[in-house]
Tab-separated table of C-alpha atoms in Angstrom:
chain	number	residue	atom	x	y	z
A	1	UNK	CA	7.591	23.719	17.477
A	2	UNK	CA	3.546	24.803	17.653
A	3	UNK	CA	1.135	23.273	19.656
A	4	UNK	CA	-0.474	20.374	17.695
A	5	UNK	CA	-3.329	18.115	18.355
A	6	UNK	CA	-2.405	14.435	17.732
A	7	UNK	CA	-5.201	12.601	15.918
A	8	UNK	CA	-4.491	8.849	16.422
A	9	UNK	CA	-3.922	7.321	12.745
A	10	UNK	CA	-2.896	4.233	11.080
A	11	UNK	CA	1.338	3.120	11.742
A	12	UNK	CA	2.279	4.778	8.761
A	13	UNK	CA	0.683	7.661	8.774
A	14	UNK	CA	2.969	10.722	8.670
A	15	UNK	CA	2.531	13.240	10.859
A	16	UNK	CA	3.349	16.822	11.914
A	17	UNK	CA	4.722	15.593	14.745
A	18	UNK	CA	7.666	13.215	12.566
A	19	UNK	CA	7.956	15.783	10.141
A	20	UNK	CA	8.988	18.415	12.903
A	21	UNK	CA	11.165	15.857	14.249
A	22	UNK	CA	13.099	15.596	11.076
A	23	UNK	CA	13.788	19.620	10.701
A	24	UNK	CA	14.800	19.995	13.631
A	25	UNK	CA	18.000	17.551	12.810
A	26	UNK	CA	18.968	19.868	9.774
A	27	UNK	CA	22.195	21.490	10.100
A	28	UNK	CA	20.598	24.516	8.131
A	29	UNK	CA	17.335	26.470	9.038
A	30	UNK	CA	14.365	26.726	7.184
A	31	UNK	CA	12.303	30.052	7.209
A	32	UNK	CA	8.931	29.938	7.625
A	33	UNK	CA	7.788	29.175	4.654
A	34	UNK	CA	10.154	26.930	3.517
A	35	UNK	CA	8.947	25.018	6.239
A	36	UNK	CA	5.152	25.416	5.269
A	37	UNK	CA	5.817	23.793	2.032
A	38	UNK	CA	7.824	20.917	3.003
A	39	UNK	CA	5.504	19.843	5.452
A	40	UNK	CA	2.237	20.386	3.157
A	41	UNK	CA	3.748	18.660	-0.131
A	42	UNK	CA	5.377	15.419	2.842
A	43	UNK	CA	1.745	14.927	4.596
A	44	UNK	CA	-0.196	15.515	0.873
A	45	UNK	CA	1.863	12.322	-0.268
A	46	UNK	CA	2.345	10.941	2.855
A	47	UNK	CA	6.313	10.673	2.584
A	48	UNK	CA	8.129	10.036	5.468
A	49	UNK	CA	11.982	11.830	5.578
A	50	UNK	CA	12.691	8.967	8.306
A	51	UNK	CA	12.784	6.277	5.478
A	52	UNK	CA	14.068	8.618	2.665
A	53	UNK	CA	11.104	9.087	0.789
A	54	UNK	CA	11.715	13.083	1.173
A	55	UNK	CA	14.438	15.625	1.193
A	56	UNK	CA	14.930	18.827	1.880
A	57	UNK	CA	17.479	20.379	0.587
A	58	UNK	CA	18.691	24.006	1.094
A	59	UNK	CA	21.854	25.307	-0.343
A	60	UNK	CA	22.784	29.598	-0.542
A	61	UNK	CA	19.094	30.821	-1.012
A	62	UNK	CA	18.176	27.820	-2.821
A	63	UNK	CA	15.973	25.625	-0.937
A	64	UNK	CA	14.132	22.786	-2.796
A	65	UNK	CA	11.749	19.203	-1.965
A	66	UNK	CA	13.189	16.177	-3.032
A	67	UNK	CA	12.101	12.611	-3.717
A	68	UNK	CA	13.672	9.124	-4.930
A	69	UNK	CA	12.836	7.432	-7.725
A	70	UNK	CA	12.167	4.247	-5.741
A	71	UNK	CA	9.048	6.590	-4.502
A	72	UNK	CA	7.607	6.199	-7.767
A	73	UNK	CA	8.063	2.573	-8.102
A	74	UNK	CA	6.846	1.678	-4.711
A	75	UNK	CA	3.800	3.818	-5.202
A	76	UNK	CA	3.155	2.466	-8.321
A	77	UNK	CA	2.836	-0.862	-7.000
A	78	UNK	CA	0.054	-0.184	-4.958
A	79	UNK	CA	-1.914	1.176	-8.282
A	80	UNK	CA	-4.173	-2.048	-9.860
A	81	UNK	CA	-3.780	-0.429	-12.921
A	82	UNK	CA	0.216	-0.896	-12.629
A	83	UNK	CA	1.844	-3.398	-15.195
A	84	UNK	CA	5.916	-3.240	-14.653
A	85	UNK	CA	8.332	-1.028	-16.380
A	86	UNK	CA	11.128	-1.512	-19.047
A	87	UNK	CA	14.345	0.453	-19.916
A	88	UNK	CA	16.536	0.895	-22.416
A	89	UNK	CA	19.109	2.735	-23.792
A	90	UNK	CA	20.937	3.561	-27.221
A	91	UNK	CA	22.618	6.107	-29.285
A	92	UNK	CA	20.673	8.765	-32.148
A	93	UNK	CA	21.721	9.271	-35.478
A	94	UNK	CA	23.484	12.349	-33.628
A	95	UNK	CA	25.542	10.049	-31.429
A	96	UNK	CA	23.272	10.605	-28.619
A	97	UNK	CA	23.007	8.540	-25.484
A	98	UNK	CA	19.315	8.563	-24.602
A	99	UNK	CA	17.603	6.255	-22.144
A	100	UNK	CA	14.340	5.299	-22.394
A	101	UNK	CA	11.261	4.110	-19.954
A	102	UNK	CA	8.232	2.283	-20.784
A	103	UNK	CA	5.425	2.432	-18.113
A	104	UNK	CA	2.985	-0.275	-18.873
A	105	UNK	CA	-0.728	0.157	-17.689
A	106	UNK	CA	-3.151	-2.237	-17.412
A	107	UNK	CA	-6.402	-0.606	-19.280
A	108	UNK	CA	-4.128	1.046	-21.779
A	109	UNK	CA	-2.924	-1.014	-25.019
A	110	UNK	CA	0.354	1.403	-25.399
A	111	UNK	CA	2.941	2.280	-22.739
A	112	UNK	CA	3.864	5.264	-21.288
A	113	UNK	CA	7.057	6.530	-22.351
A	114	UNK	CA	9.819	8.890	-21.789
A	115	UNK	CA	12.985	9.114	-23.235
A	116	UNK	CA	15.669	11.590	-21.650
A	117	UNK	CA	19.340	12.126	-23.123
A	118	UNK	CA	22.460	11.924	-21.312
A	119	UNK	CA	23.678	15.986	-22.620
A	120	UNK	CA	20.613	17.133	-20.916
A	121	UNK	CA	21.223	15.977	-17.638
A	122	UNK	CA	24.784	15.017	-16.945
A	123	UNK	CA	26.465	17.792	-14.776
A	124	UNK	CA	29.790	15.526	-14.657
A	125	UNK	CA	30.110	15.836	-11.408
A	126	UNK	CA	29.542	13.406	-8.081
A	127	UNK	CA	27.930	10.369	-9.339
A	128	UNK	CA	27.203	11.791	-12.904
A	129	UNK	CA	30.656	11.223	-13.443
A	130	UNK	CA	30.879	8.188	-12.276
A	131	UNK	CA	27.835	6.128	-12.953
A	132	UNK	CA	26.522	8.093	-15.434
A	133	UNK	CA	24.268	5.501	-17.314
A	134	UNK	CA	22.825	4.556	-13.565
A	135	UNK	CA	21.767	7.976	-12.770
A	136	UNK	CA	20.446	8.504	-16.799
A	137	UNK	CA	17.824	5.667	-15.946
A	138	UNK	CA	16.830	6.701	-12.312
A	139	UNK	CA	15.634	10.132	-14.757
A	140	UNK	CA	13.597	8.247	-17.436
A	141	UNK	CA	12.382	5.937	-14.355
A	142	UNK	CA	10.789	9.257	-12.672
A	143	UNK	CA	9.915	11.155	-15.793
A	144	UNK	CA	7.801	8.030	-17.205
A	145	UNK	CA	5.970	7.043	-13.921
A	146	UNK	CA	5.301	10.481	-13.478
A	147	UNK	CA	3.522	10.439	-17.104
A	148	UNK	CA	1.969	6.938	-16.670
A	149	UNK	CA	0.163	8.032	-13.606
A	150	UNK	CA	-0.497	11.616	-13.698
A	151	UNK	CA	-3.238	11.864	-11.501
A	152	UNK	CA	-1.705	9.857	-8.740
A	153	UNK	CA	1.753	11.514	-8.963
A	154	UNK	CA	0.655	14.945	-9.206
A	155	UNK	CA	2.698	17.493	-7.401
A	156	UNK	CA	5.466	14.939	-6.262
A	157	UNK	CA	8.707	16.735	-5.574
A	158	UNK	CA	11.186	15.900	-8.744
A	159	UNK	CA	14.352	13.308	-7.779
A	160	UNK	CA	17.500	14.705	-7.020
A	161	UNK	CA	19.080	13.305	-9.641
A	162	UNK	CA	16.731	15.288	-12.238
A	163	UNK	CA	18.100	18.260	-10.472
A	164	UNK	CA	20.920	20.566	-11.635
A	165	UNK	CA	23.727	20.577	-8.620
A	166	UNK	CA	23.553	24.247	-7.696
A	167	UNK	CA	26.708	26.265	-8.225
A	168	UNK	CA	27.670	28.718	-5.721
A	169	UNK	CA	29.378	31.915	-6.170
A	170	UNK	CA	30.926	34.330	-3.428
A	171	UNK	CA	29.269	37.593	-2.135
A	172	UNK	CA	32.262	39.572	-2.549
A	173	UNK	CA	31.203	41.179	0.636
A	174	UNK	CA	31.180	38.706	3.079
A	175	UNK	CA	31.910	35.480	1.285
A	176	UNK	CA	29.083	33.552	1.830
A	177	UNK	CA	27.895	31.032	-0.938
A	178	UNK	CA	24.995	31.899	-2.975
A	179	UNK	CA	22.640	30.310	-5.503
A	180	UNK	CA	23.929	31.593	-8.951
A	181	UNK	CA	21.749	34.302	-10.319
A	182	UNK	CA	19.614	33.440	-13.578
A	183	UNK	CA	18.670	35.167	-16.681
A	184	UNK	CA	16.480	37.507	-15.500
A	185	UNK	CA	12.383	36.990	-15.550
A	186	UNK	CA	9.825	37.992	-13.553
A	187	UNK	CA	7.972	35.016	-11.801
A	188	UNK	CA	4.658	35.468	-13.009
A	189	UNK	CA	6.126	35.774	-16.616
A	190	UNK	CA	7.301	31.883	-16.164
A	191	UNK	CA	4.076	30.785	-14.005
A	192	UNK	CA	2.023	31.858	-16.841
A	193	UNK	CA	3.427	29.746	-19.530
A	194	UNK	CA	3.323	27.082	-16.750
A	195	UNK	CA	0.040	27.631	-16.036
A	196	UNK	CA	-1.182	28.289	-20.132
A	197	UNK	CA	0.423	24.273	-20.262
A	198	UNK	CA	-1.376	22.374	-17.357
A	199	UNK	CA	-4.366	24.193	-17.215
A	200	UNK	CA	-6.368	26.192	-14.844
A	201	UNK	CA	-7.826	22.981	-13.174
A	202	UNK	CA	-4.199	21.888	-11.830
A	203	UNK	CA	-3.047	25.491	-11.460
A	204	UNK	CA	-5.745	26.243	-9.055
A	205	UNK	CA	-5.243	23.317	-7.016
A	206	UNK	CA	-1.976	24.332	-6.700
A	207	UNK	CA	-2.450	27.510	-5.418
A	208	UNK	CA	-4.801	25.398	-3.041
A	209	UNK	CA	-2.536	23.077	-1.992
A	210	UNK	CA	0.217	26.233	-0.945
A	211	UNK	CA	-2.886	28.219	1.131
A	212	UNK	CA	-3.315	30.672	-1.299
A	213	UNK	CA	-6.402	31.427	-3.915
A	214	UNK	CA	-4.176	33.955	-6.110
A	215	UNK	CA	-0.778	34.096	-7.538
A	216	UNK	CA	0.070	37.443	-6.220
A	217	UNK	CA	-0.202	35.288	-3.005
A	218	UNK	CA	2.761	33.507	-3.568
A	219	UNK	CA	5.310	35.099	-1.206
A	220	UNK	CA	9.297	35.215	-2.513
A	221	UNK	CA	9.897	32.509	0.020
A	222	UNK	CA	7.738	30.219	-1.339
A	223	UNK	CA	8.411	31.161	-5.681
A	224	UNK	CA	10.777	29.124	-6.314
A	225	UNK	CA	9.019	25.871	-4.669
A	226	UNK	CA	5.751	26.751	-6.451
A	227	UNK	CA	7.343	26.877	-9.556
A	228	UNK	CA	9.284	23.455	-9.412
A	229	UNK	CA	5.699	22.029	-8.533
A	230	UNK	CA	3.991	23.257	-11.084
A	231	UNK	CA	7.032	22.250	-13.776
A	232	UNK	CA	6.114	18.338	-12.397
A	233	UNK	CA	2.505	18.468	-13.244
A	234	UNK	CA	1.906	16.791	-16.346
A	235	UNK	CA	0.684	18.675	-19.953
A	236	UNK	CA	-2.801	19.108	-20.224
A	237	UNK	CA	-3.550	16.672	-22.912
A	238	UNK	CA	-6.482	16.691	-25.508
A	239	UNK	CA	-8.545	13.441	-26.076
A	240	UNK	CA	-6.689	13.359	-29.217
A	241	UNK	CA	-3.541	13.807	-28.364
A	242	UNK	CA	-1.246	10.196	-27.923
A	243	UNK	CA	-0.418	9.247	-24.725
A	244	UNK	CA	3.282	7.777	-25.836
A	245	UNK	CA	5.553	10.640	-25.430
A	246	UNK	CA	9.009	10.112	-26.913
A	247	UNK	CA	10.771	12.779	-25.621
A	248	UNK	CA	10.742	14.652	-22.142
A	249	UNK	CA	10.467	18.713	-21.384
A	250	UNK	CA	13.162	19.616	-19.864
A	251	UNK	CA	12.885	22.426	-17.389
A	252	UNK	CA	15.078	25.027	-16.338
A	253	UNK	CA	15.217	24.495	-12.590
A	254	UNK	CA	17.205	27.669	-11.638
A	255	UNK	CA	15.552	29.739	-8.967
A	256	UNK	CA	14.184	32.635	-10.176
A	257	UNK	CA	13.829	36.243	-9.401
């Protein structure tokens, strides 16, 4: 671990020094820069791993930063503008399940919502399979809270359960699990249509917030992590546009080449 100088803070601060701590009781290493960005996206939200407020997750080459949806609600709490949540869920003319989550705000006269269907995200498999409808709303909890509060929740790693599981497939040559390949696109194909939808405000920042002031900056370590950041920032919205949103983008969270 580096040298660090310990600034004394306030008791639940986190700090380099916990977040060090936690990697080094992972039973799989980190490079470098996965490393970098775990620590930089814990300490920007201040999420400690200690009380399961943040993840990370490597399986094969795929290494990703994780949150719970109680993260959201918690936070949310502490917001004055914050006025509860509902949920609810039902069946489409196509036979459907969808749940839906309404985020209600206190200066805003319609809530926040997101509604996210079961065919979307159930991989049938773990708890998917068996508590299907539980992990359905933990999705619509995240997705709407994220969308109520865009500013505040900007950049927060997605919840696990929002995640595909990865599948793994054998190197022939030495049998070691890997992250199944995708179709292929470059990176800065998909981090343009990324950045074309939230804007060069929140793309910049971005870059900011990873140490670098250009994309070409963005080492192969560190792609797929930028891009699952930039997937959770919110549209860029108009002033005409209606805040309600019915129904949730849903991203294709394989890692990319």
């Amino acid at each position: 671990m580096p040298n660090e100088v310990t600034v004394q803070t306030e008791a639940n601060k986190v700090t380099q020094k916990l977040l060090y701590e936690y990697l080094s009781t992972l039973t799989t290493s980190l490079t470098e820069g996965e490393r970098v960005q775990f620590l930089a996206i814990a300490q920007a939200f201040n999420l400690n791993p200690f009380k399961r407020e943040i993840y990370a997750v490597k399986y094969g080459n795929s290494f990703n930063v994780i949150t719970g949806y109680e993260v959201y609600i918690k936070r949310a709490e502490s917001f004055p503008q914050y006025d509860g949540y509902e949920t609810e869920f039902g069946i489409d003319a196509a036979k459907q399940v969808f749940c839906t989550c309404r985020v209600f705000r206190k200066d805003r006269s319609h809530a926040c919502t997101s509604t996210v269907y079961m065919a979307e995200y159930n991989t049938g498999k773990s708890l998917w399979l068996s508590k299907p409808k539980v992990m359905l709303e933990k999705v619509a909890i995240a997705t709407a809270f994220r969308r109520a509060f865009p500013s505040e929740f900007n950049g927060m790693p997605y919840t696990s359960d929002e995640m595909p599981e990865p599948t793994a497939t054998l190197d022939p040559k030495n049998e070691i699990p890997q992250a199944e390949k995708p179709a292929k696109r470059s990176f800065s194909e998909v981090i343009a249509d990324e950045r074309s939808r939230v804007g060069e405000e929140a793309f910049n920042k971005l870059l900011f917030d990873f140490g670098c002031t250009k994309l070409s900056e963005i080492t192969k370590e560190l792609q797929e992590g930028f891009y699952r950041q930039i997937a959770a920032l919110p549209t860029q919205v108009s002033p005409q546009k209606e805040e309600s949103v019915e129904d949730v983008k849903i991203f294709n969270d394989e890692p990319m080449n």
